[in-house]
PDB file of C-alpha atoms in Angstrom:
ATOM      1  CA  MET A   1      -9.072 -13.084  20.749  1.00  0.00           C
ATOM      2  CA  PRO A   2     -10.764  -9.833  21.962  1.00  0.00           C
ATOM      3  CA  PHE A   3      -7.367  -8.121  22.311  1.00  0.00           C
ATOM      4  CA  LEU A   4      -6.400  -9.140  18.793  1.00  0.00           C
ATOM      5  CA  LEU A   5      -9.724  -7.939  17.409  1.00  0.00           C
ATOM      6  CA  ARG A   6      -9.071  -4.513  18.960  1.00  0.00           C
ATOM      7  CA  LEU A   7      -5.941  -4.254  16.786  1.00  0.00           C
ATOM      8  CA  ILE A   8      -7.962  -4.362  13.562  1.00  0.00           C
ATOM      9  CA  ALA A   9      -9.718  -0.984  13.889  1.00  0.00           C
ATOM     10  CA  PRO A  10      -6.584   1.181  14.351  1.00  0.00           C
ATOM     11  CA  ILE A  11      -4.885  -0.530  11.422  1.00  0.00           C
ATOM     12  CA  ASP A  12      -7.990   0.014   9.283  1.00  0.00           C
ATOM     13  CA  ARG A  13      -8.088   3.694  10.334  1.00  0.00           C
ATOM     14  CA  LEU A  14      -4.431   4.086   9.389  1.00  0.00           C
ATOM     15  CA  SER A  15      -5.072   2.561   5.960  1.00  0.00           C
ATOM     16  CA  LEU A  16      -8.114   4.776   5.377  1.00  0.00           C
ATOM     17  CA  ALA A  17      -6.263   7.914   6.462  1.00  0.00           C
ATOM     18  CA  LEU A  18      -3.388   6.999   4.188  1.00  0.00           C
ATOM     19  CA  ALA A  19      -5.807   6.481   1.301  1.00  0.00           C
ATOM     20  CA  GLY A  20      -7.122   9.993   1.882  1.00  0.00           C
ATOM     21  CA  LEU A  21      -3.593  11.416   1.695  1.00  0.00           C
ATOM     22  CA  LEU A  22      -2.738   9.372  -1.373  1.00  0.00           C
ATOM     23  CA  ARG A  23      -5.635  10.943  -3.268  1.00  0.00           C
ATOM     24  CA  TRP A  24      -3.803  14.229  -2.920  1.00  0.00           C
ATOM     25  CA  GLY A  25      -0.622  12.501  -4.086  1.00  0.00           C
ATOM     26  CA  VAL A  26      -2.361  11.471  -7.314  1.00  0.00           C
ATOM     27  CA  LEU A  27      -3.559  15.035  -7.880  1.00  0.00           C
ATOM     28  CA  LEU A  28      -0.116  16.447  -7.161  1.00  0.00           C
ATOM     29  CA  ALA A  29       1.511  13.937  -9.543  1.00  0.00           C
ATOM     30  CA  VAL A  30      -0.916  14.951 -12.306  1.00  0.00           C
ATOM     31  CA  LEU A  31      -0.276  18.645 -11.658  1.00  0.00           C
ATOM     32  CA  LEU A  32       3.507  18.115 -11.670  1.00  0.00           C
ATOM     33  CA  SER A  33       3.246  16.174 -14.900  1.00  0.00           C
ATOM     34  CA  ALA A  34       1.124  18.864 -16.535  1.00  0.00           C
ATOM     35  CA  ALA A  35       3.395  21.663 -15.302  1.00  0.00           C
ATOM     36  CA  ASN A  36       6.482  19.851 -16.542  1.00  0.00           C
ATOM     37  CA  ALA A  37       4.911  19.223 -19.963  1.00  0.00           C
ATOM     38  CA  LEU A  38       3.722  22.816 -20.266  1.00  0.00           C
ATOM     39  CA  LEU A  39       7.115  24.219 -19.317  1.00  0.00           C
ATOM     40  CA  ARG A  40       8.888  21.939 -21.775  1.00  0.00           C
ATOM     41  CA  LYS A  41       6.530  22.596 -24.697  1.00  0.00           C
ATOM     42  CA  THR A  42       5.826  26.305 -24.246  1.00  0.00           C
ATOM     43  CA  LEU A  43       8.973  27.764 -22.721  1.00  0.00           C
ATOM     44  CA  ASP A  44      11.472  25.041 -23.625  1.00  0.00           C
ATOM     45  CA  LEU A  45      12.250  24.684 -19.924  1.00  0.00           C
ATOM     46  CA  GLY A  46      12.650  21.345 -18.256  1.00  0.00           C
ATOM     47  CA  SER A  47      13.063  20.274 -14.685  1.00  0.00           C
ATOM     48  CA  ASN A  48      14.485  16.965 -13.647  1.00  0.00           C
ATOM     49  CA  ALA A  49      13.273  17.662 -10.114  1.00  0.00           C
ATOM     50  CA  LEU A  50       9.678  18.003 -11.362  1.00  0.00           C
ATOM     51  CA  LEU A  51       9.988  14.840 -13.432  1.00  0.00           C
ATOM     52  CA  GLU A  52      11.520  12.830 -10.599  1.00  0.00           C
ATOM     53  CA  GLY A  53       9.024  14.273  -8.112  1.00  0.00           C
ATOM     54  CA  GLN A  54       6.224  12.981 -10.307  1.00  0.00           C
ATOM     55  CA  TRP A  55       7.861   9.533 -10.353  1.00  0.00           C
ATOM     56  CA  TYR A  56       8.273   9.566  -6.569  1.00  0.00           C
ATOM     57  CA  LEU A  57       4.626  10.493  -6.094  1.00  0.00           C
ATOM     58  CA  PHE A  58       3.504   7.720  -8.428  1.00  0.00           C
ATOM     59  CA  ALA A  59       5.692   5.246  -6.512  1.00  0.00           C
ATOM     60  CA  ALA A  60       4.244   6.504  -3.201  1.00  0.00           C
ATOM     61  CA  VAL A  61       0.667   6.081  -4.405  1.00  0.00           C
ATOM     62  CA  PHE A  62       1.381   2.614  -5.731  1.00  0.00           C
ATOM     63  CA  LEU A  63       3.408   1.292  -2.789  1.00  0.00           C
ATOM     64  CA  LEU A  64       1.594   2.999   0.079  1.00  0.00           C
ATOM     65  CA  GLY A  65      -1.832   2.332  -1.445  1.00  0.00           C
ATOM     66  CA  ALA A  66      -1.578  -1.459  -1.305  1.00  0.00           C
ATOM     67  CA  GLY A  67      -2.854  -1.669   2.288  1.00  0.00           C
ATOM     68  CA  PRO A  68      -5.982   0.427   1.643  1.00  0.00           C
ATOM     69  CA  VAL A  69      -6.705  -1.631  -1.478  1.00  0.00           C
ATOM     70  CA  LEU A  70      -6.456  -4.827   0.566  1.00  0.00           C
ATOM     71  CA  LEU A  71      -8.752  -3.341   3.227  1.00  0.00           C
ATOM     72  CA  ARG A  72     -11.379  -2.571   0.593  1.00  0.00           C
ATOM     73  CA  ASN A  73     -11.019  -6.050  -0.905  1.00  0.00           C
ATOM     74  CA  GLY A  74      -9.995  -4.410  -4.163  1.00  0.00           C
ATOM     75  CA  HIS A  75      -6.999  -6.615  -4.824  1.00  0.00           C
ATOM     76  CA  VAL A  76      -6.768  -8.983  -7.754  1.00  0.00           C
ATOM     77  CA  ARG A  77      -8.358 -12.358  -7.227  1.00  0.00           C
ATOM     78  CA  ILE A  78     -10.065 -14.997  -9.286  1.00  0.00           C
ATOM     79  CA  ASP A  79     -13.690 -14.172  -8.467  1.00  0.00           C
ATOM     80  CA  VAL A  80     -14.979 -16.808 -10.880  1.00  0.00           C
ATOM     81  CA  LEU A  81     -13.575 -19.446  -8.545  1.00  0.00           C
ATOM     82  CA  ALA A  82     -14.137 -17.605  -5.250  1.00  0.00           C
ATOM     83  CA  GLN A  83     -17.836 -16.985  -5.842  1.00  0.00           C
ATOM     84  CA  ARG A  84     -18.463 -20.729  -6.174  1.00  0.00           C
ATOM     85  CA  PHE A  85     -17.630 -21.230  -2.492  1.00  0.00           C
ATOM     86  CA  GLY A  86     -19.421 -20.127   0.645  1.00  0.00           C
ATOM     87  CA  LEU A  87     -18.093 -17.336   2.852  1.00  0.00           C
ATOM     88  CA  ARG A  88     -16.364 -19.745   5.231  1.00  0.00           C
ATOM     89  CA  VAL A  89     -14.371 -21.421   2.445  1.00  0.00           C
ATOM     90  CA  GLN A  90     -13.569 -18.019   0.902  1.00  0.00           C
ATOM     91  CA  ALA A  91     -12.372 -16.770   4.294  1.00  0.00           C
ATOM     92  CA  LEU A  92     -10.215 -19.867   4.768  1.00  0.00           C
ATOM     93  CA  ILE A  93      -8.670 -19.473   1.306  1.00  0.00           C
ATOM     94  CA  ASP A  94      -8.043 -15.781   2.029  1.00  0.00           C
ATOM     95  CA  LEU A  95      -6.510 -16.587   5.415  1.00  0.00           C
ATOM     96  CA  LEU A  96      -4.135 -19.134   3.906  1.00  0.00           C
ATOM     97  CA  GLY A  97      -3.190 -16.774   1.085  1.00  0.00           C
ATOM     98  CA  LEU A  98      -2.575 -13.893   3.485  1.00  0.00           C
ATOM     99  CA  LEU A  99      -0.471 -15.948   5.883  1.00  0.00           C
ATOM    100  CA  LEU A 100       1.384 -18.145   3.394  1.00  0.00           C
ATOM    101  CA  VAL A 101       1.899 -15.757   0.485  1.00  0.00           C
ATOM    102  CA  VAL A 102       1.266 -12.071   1.188  1.00  0.00           C
ATOM    103  CA  LEU A 103       2.790 -11.757   4.668  1.00  0.00           C
ATOM    104  CA  PRO A 104       5.992 -13.724   3.884  1.00  0.00           C
ATOM    105  CA  LEU A 105       6.402 -11.752   0.646  1.00  0.00           C
ATOM    106  CA  CYS A 106       6.028  -8.458   2.535  1.00  0.00           C
ATOM    107  CA  LEU A 107       8.573  -9.524   5.146  1.00  0.00           C
ATOM    108  CA  LEU A 108      11.033 -10.676   2.479  1.00  0.00           C
ATOM    109  CA  LEU A 109      10.710  -7.429   0.548  1.00  0.00           C
ATOM    110  CA  ILE A 110      11.166  -5.365   3.712  1.00  0.00           C
ATOM    111  CA  GLU A 111      14.306  -7.347   4.503  1.00  0.00           C
ATOM    112  CA  LEU A 112      15.661  -6.918   0.979  1.00  0.00           C
ATOM    113  CA  SER A 113      14.779  -3.235   0.568  1.00  0.00           C
ATOM    114  CA  TRP A 114      15.849  -1.933   3.985  1.00  0.00           C
ATOM    115  CA  PRO A 115      19.603  -2.130   3.187  1.00  0.00           C
ATOM    116  CA  LEU A 116      18.999  -0.254  -0.084  1.00  0.00           C
ATOM    117  CA  PHE A 117      17.245   2.553   1.782  1.00  0.00           C
ATOM    118  CA  ALA A 118      19.844   2.583   4.585  1.00  0.00           C
ATOM    119  CA  GLU A 119      22.728   2.832   2.118  1.00  0.00           C
ATOM    120  CA  ALA A 120      21.027   5.599   0.125  1.00  0.00           C
ATOM    121  CA  TRP A 121      20.397   7.493   3.384  1.00  0.00           C
ATOM    122  CA  ARG A 122      23.948   6.947   4.663  1.00  0.00           C
ATOM    123  CA  SER A 123      25.629   7.932   1.401  1.00  0.00           C
ATOM    124  CA  GLY A 124      23.287  10.809   0.564  1.00  0.00           C
ATOM    125  CA  GLU A 125      22.587   9.166  -2.786  1.00  0.00           C
ATOM    126  CA  ALA A 126      21.129  11.621  -5.262  1.00  0.00           C
ATOM    127  CA  SER A 127      19.944  11.460  -8.820  1.00  0.00           C
ATOM    128  CA  ALA A 128      22.641  11.435 -11.472  1.00  0.00           C
ATOM    129  CA  ASN A 129      20.546  13.935 -13.456  1.00  0.00           C
ATOM    130  CA  ALA A 130      21.293  17.625 -13.124  1.00  0.00           C
ATOM    131  CA  GLY A 131      18.848  19.191 -10.688  1.00  0.00           C
ATOM    132  CA  GLY A 132      17.585  15.789  -9.646  1.00  0.00           C
ATOM    133  CA  LEU A 133      16.269  14.807  -6.227  1.00  0.00           C
ATOM    134  CA  PRO A 134      17.829  12.784  -3.414  1.00  0.00           C
ATOM    135  CA  ARG A 135      17.096   9.096  -3.839  1.00  0.00           C
ATOM    136  CA  TRP A 136      16.576   8.015  -0.221  1.00  0.00           C
ATOM    137  CA  PRO A 137      12.882   9.042  -0.134  1.00  0.00           C
ATOM    138  CA  ALA A 138      12.176   6.753  -3.082  1.00  0.00           C
ATOM    139  CA  TRP A 139      14.098   3.890  -1.462  1.00  0.00           C
ATOM    140  CA  ALA A 140      12.244   4.495   1.825  1.00  0.00           C
ATOM    141  CA  LEU A 141       8.931   3.865   0.077  1.00  0.00           C
ATOM    142  CA  LEU A 142       9.793   0.187  -0.395  1.00  0.00           C
ATOM    143  CA  PRO A 143      10.154  -0.955   3.231  1.00  0.00           C
ATOM    144  CA  LEU A 144       7.489   1.522   4.353  1.00  0.00           C
ATOM    145  CA  GLY A 145       4.965   0.398   1.742  1.00  0.00           C
ATOM    146  CA  PHE A 146       5.517  -3.285   2.390  1.00  0.00           C
ATOM    147  CA  GLY A 147       5.469  -2.661   6.151  1.00  0.00           C
ATOM    148  CA  LEU A 148       2.072  -0.986   5.876  1.00  0.00           C
ATOM    149  CA  LEU A 149       0.829  -3.774   3.632  1.00  0.00           C
ATOM    150  CA  ALA A 150       2.071  -6.323   6.191  1.00  0.00           C
ATOM    151  CA  LEU A 151       0.113  -4.486   8.912  1.00  0.00           C
ATOM    152  CA  GLN A 152      -3.083  -4.532   6.862  1.00  0.00           C
ATOM    153  CA  THR A 153      -2.422  -8.163   5.943  1.00  0.00           C
ATOM    154  CA  GLY A 154      -2.289  -8.981   9.654  1.00  0.00           C
ATOM    155  CA  ALA A 155      -5.580  -7.146  10.231  1.00  0.00           C
ATOM    156  CA  GLU A 156      -7.217  -8.986   7.344  1.00  0.00           C
ATOM    157  CA  ALA A 157      -5.912 -12.341   8.586  1.00  0.00           C
ATOM    158  CA  LEU A 158      -7.310 -11.580  12.060  1.00  0.00           C
ATOM    159  CA  ARG A 159     -10.628 -10.571  10.500  1.00  0.00           C
ATOM    160  CA  ARG A 160     -10.883 -13.897   8.621  1.00  0.00           C
ATOM    161  CA  LEU A 161      -9.747 -15.887  11.651  1.00  0.00           C
ATOM    162  CA  ALA A 162     -12.348 -14.154  13.836  1.00  0.00           C
ATOM    163  CA  PHE A 163     -15.034 -14.925  11.266  1.00  0.00           C
ATOM    164  CA  LEU A 164     -14.041 -18.582  11.151  1.00  0.00           C
ATOM    165  CA  ALA A 165     -14.136 -18.679  14.983  1.00  0.00           C
ATOM    166  CA  GLY A 166     -17.609 -17.115  14.989  1.00  0.00           C
ATOM    167  CA  ALA A 167     -16.486 -13.820  16.565  1.00  0.00           C
ATOM    168  CA  LEU A 168     -17.302 -11.632  13.522  1.00  0.00           C
ATOM    169  CA  PRO A 169     -20.330 -11.812  11.238  1.00  0.00           C
ATOM    170  CA  SER A 170     -18.411 -11.307   7.974  1.00  0.00           C
ATOM    171  CA  PRO A 171     -14.757 -10.802   7.109  1.00  0.00           C
ATOM    172  CA  TYR A 172     -15.826  -8.642   4.186  1.00  0.00           C
ATOM    173  CA  ALA A 173     -17.833  -6.068   6.160  1.00  0.00           C
ATOM    174  CA  ALA A 174     -14.935  -3.569   6.149  1.00  0.00           C
ATOM    175  CA  ALA A 175     -14.848  -3.692   2.361  1.00  0.00           C
ATOM    176  CA  ALA A 176     -18.601  -3.249   1.996  1.00  0.00           C
ATOM    177  CA  ALA A 177     -19.355  -0.615   4.653  1.00  0.00           C
ATOM    178  CA  PRO A 178     -17.668   2.776   4.842  1.00  0.00           C
ATOM    179  CA  ALA A 179     -15.896   3.535   8.094  1.00  0.00           C
ATOM    180  CA  ALA A 180     -17.760   6.004  10.262  1.00  0.00           C
ATOM    181  CA  GLY A 181     -16.206   9.443  10.093  1.00  0.00           C
ATOM    182  CA  GLY A 182     -13.114   8.302   8.257  1.00  0.00           C
ATOM    183  CA  PRO A 183     -11.807   9.146   4.801  1.00  0.00           C
ATOM    184  CA  GLN A 184     -12.776   6.785   2.032  1.00  0.00           C
ATOM    185  CA  PRO A 185     -10.174   5.294  -0.321  1.00  0.00           C
TER     186      PRO A 185
END
């Protein structure tokens, strides 16, 4: 168990670092959107590359941000039901959900999306729009995002398992306390 517990911290650090980068992705997407709108409305100039870049950034924030959201316990859940149980029952429910739903879904989506990315990479697939962007970066976000979510899912499952075994005081400490010296999502 101690070896497995040592895996949690690097995964958490990766998620927190990624969250810090994704903040900049949100800002860049907003700036691209504003620039594209201004160019279209004031100078009657449009750019499919700017528009698609904004879409890619939104997709990156959404797909790559799932792990940090899970780390911070910010995912959707039915708190009305969860708050009726003690921490041990909540941790057990979380553990079962992570192992029986989230992790298999991540693995399935990685398996299904990898061939799409590989084919787009191999063929050099590009947007059908004039001046559009290559498509492989967008396709790469799918297996990458679900891979990162699977990693954080594993860390969260280990955290709950360690709590249930008495090796950690609370599985929700990472969500409540900021990481020392790391970026905050």
